Amino acid sequence: MWTRQAIDAAIDRRAQERSGVAAGLLELDDHPGRRLLDGAQLTGSTAQAWEQASAELAGLWTVFEAYQQVLDRVAAMRGGPKTRLGDRELAAMADLLTGRSVALPRQAVPFERRGLLDPASTQDLLTLDEAVESMTRTYDLVKKVAVDAENAWNRLLEPLDELQARARAARGTADRVGVGADPVFDRLAGIEAQTSDLRRRALSDPLGTAAGGGAATPARVARLLADLAGVQTELDQALAAREEFDQRLAGVQDVIVLIARAEAEAERIRGEVREKIARAKLPPASEAAEHLRTKVADLQRERSGQSWTLLGRNLSALEKNSRVILENAQKRVGQIRAPLDRRDELRGLLEAYRARAARHGVAETPALAAAHGLARDLLWSAPCDLAGAEAAVRHYQAAVGAALPSMS
């Protein structure tokens, strides 16, 4: 037999339980994932999962309402603290608290599933504990769908938001550059279309995208970001070409002037070398400055007809090539002057060894004087036989070394 104290304890426990259930359902109702699922145009796996979860959620609220009705009846029967309760009232409340008192709405039984004597509808009766267990299972199921959907949205949309922002920035640059037939505009349009498609799929079916196509989505977004970076670079070059064309082309022309000077200097030295050095092996003459002037003239003509993307690429290539050509032209001056430098080096070496021999009083010995004279005649004659002179200087070095064994 239940006592009044036991009934009061059970009512208090159920009241706390009801508060917890109500708080959990309100929290689920306010969950961002559930709100997003309710408001989105869902497709695919997400639509199927949320359709099932929504039906389960509606059933959960139905159970909760029936569960509350039982607790309200028990509270009404209990009355206030001074209400006198007899054995019959205590037994009735105990039956509500422990028996199958939670009556769910009657459910129609389809005609094709009924026998001759079967009722047209059925009604499920649950205990309070069974009702709580049923609501807990449904709550966990619905919560999982909502949480999984929100996590999938966050995971998918964050990189897509970055991709979309960069695509918008590239479109802004493209609009400043102006329209054209260059393939870069088609590439940008393709990236924009793929970004929109990925975003649409992520918004409408986050669960399916994350579980299926989502496995490739991060890699696909990474590829699109890489492609977009290349497009942005080309568009930036085009915009720079449009805004700085005259200034940058003038810079190329300044470099061409330096190249022309280096080529003229190389040819002047080439003539001197051919006059003073016999059989000198020299690099071929360069006419790069004239070739670059033609390229500059081509760009100036193309300015009115070509797209700025193409002009930007061509201008950047011309700037790079002109700097490389200038560096090579300056190196060529040194390469052409090298035989003269080598001759002067040999002259200095010969005189240094003669001075050393003179300090030791052997410079005028017949052998050393003859070796020195031969080397000097070769080095100070024009055109100079550089190979023969070099051999003569080595011979003189050896002769001085032989005359002065202590010399290193």
Short mmCIF file of C-alpha atoms in Angstrom, two decimals, residues 73-212:
data_model
loop_
_atom_site.label_atom_id
_atom_site.label_comp_id
_atom_site.label_asym_id
_atom_site.label_seq_id
_atom_site.Cartn_x
_atom_site.Cartn_y
_atom_site.Cartn_z
CA ARG A 73 -4.16 14.44 -13.14
CA VAL A 74 -1.98 13.11 -10.33
CA ALA A 75 -1.25 16.65 -9.13
CA ALA A 76 -4.95 17.53 -9.22
CA MET A 77 -5.86 14.39 -7.24
CA ARG A 78 -3.17 15.09 -4.67
CA GLY A 79 -4.46 18.57 -3.95
CA GLY A 80 -2.81 20.73 -1.32
CA PRO A 81 -0.72 19.72 1.71
CA LYS A 82 -3.81 19.53 3.94
CA THR A 83 -5.89 17.47 1.51
CA ARG A 84 -7.03 14.24 3.17
CA LEU A 85 -6.25 11.17 1.06
CA GLY A 86 -7.91 7.85 1.60
CA ASP A 87 -6.70 4.43 0.50
CA ARG A 88 -8.79 4.64 -2.67
CA GLU A 89 -7.24 7.99 -3.72
CA LEU A 90 -3.73 6.76 -2.90
CA ALA A 91 -4.29 3.58 -4.93
CA ALA A 92 -5.65 5.56 -7.88
CA MET A 93 -2.65 7.89 -7.87
CA ALA A 94 -0.27 4.94 -7.50
CA ASP A 95 -1.90 3.30 -10.51
CA LEU A 96 -1.39 6.47 -12.57
CA LEU A 97 2.24 6.75 -11.44
CA THR A 98 3.15 3.11 -12.07
CA GLY A 99 0.60 1.66 -14.48
CA ARG A 100 -0.01 2.08 -18.18
CA SER A 101 -1.62 5.45 -17.76
CA VAL A 102 -0.07 7.39 -20.68
CA ALA A 103 -2.70 7.03 -23.39
CA LEU A 104 -1.47 7.95 -26.88
CA PRO A 105 -3.95 9.07 -29.55
CA ARG A 106 -5.81 6.30 -31.28
CA GLN A 107 -4.30 5.19 -34.60
CA ALA A 108 -6.50 3.99 -37.46
CA VAL A 109 -5.75 0.49 -38.71
CA PRO A 110 -5.84 0.37 -42.54
CA PHE A 111 -8.65 -1.74 -43.93
CA GLU A 112 -6.28 -4.08 -45.75
CA ARG A 113 -4.58 -4.92 -42.44
CA ARG A 114 -7.76 -5.63 -40.40
CA GLY A 115 -9.46 -8.92 -39.88
CA LEU A 116 -13.22 -9.35 -39.63
CA LEU A 117 -13.33 -8.85 -35.87
CA ASP A 118 -10.36 -6.47 -35.58
CA PRO A 119 -11.02 -2.90 -34.35
CA ALA A 120 -10.78 -0.01 -36.79
CA SER A 121 -8.27 1.75 -34.52
CA THR A 122 -5.81 0.93 -31.77
CA GLN A 123 -4.40 2.85 -28.84
CA ASP A 124 -1.00 2.41 -27.22
CA LEU A 125 -0.77 2.72 -23.45
CA LEU A 126 2.58 3.40 -21.77
CA THR A 127 3.83 3.72 -18.25
CA LEU A 128 5.47 6.99 -17.29
CA ASP A 129 8.88 5.29 -17.39
CA GLU A 130 8.16 3.84 -20.84
CA ALA A 131 7.04 7.27 -22.03
CA VAL A 132 10.29 8.82 -20.80
CA GLU A 133 12.32 6.03 -22.43
CA SER A 134 10.44 6.54 -25.72
CA MET A 135 10.97 10.32 -25.63
CA THR A 136 14.67 9.85 -24.79
CA ARG A 137 15.22 7.55 -27.78
CA THR A 138 13.41 9.91 -30.14
CA TYR A 139 15.20 12.95 -28.71
CA ASP A 140 18.61 11.34 -29.29
CA LEU A 141 17.68 10.41 -32.86
CA VAL A 142 16.41 13.88 -33.78
CA LYS A 143 19.30 15.59 -31.98
CA LYS A 144 21.82 13.49 -33.91
CA VAL A 145 20.33 14.51 -37.25
CA ALA A 146 20.31 18.20 -36.23
CA VAL A 147 23.86 18.14 -34.85
CA ASP A 148 25.24 16.14 -37.78
CA ALA A 149 23.60 18.53 -40.25
CA GLU A 150 24.97 21.62 -38.47
CA ASN A 151 28.47 20.11 -38.28
CA ALA A 152 28.33 19.18 -41.96
CA TRP A 153 27.18 22.68 -42.91
CA ASN A 154 29.97 24.29 -40.89
CA ARG A 155 32.60 21.92 -42.30
CA LEU A 156 31.44 22.36 -45.89
CA LEU A 157 30.49 26.02 -45.96
CA GLU A 158 33.57 27.51 -44.31
CA PRO A 159 35.95 26.67 -47.21
CA LEU A 160 33.15 27.37 -49.70
CA ASP A 161 32.64 30.82 -48.16
CA GLU A 162 36.34 31.52 -48.67
CA LEU A 163 36.15 30.25 -52.25
CA GLN A 164 33.07 32.36 -52.94
CA ALA A 165 34.69 35.47 -51.45
CA ARG A 166 37.78 35.03 -53.60
CA ALA A 167 35.67 34.40 -56.68
CA ARG A 168 33.80 37.65 -56.01
CA ALA A 169 37.09 39.50 -55.63
CA ALA A 170 38.31 38.03 -58.93
CA ARG A 171 35.03 39.03 -60.60
CA GLY A 172 35.54 42.57 -59.29
CA THR A 173 39.02 42.65 -60.83
CA ALA A 174 37.66 41.22 -64.09
CA ASP A 175 35.02 43.95 -64.25
CA ARG A 176 37.73 46.58 -63.83
CA VAL A 177 39.81 44.96 -66.55
CA GLY A 178 36.86 44.89 -68.93
CA VAL A 179 35.30 42.20 -71.04
CA GLY A 180 37.27 40.27 -73.60
CA ALA A 181 37.59 37.01 -75.45
CA ASP A 182 40.53 35.82 -73.37
CA PRO A 183 40.15 32.29 -71.91
CA VAL A 184 40.75 33.64 -68.41
CA PHE A 185 37.20 35.02 -68.35
CA ASP A 186 35.80 31.61 -69.27
CA ARG A 187 37.90 29.99 -66.56
CA LEU A 188 36.57 32.46 -63.99
CA ALA A 189 32.98 31.83 -65.09
CA GLY A 190 33.58 28.06 -64.78
CA ILE A 191 34.93 28.44 -61.25
CA GLU A 192 31.95 30.60 -60.30
CA ALA A 193 29.53 27.99 -61.66
CA GLN A 194 31.26 25.14 -59.82
CA THR A 195 31.32 27.17 -56.61
CA SER A 196 27.59 27.86 -56.87
CA ASP A 197 26.90 24.18 -57.55
CA LEU A 198 28.98 23.03 -54.59
CA ARG A 199 27.32 25.59 -52.32
CA ARG A 200 23.83 24.64 -53.49
CA ARG A 201 24.53 20.95 -52.85
CA ALA A 202 26.07 21.69 -49.44
CA LEU A 203 23.07 23.80 -48.41
CA SER A 204 20.41 21.41 -49.64
CA ASP A 205 22.05 18.09 -48.73
CA PRO A 206 24.80 18.60 -46.13
CA LEU A 207 24.60 15.02 -44.84
CA GLY A 208 24.78 13.46 -48.29
CA THR A 209 27.53 15.80 -49.44
CA ALA A 210 29.62 15.15 -46.34
CA ALA A 211 29.10 11.39 -46.43
CA GLY A 212 29.38 10.81 -50.18
#
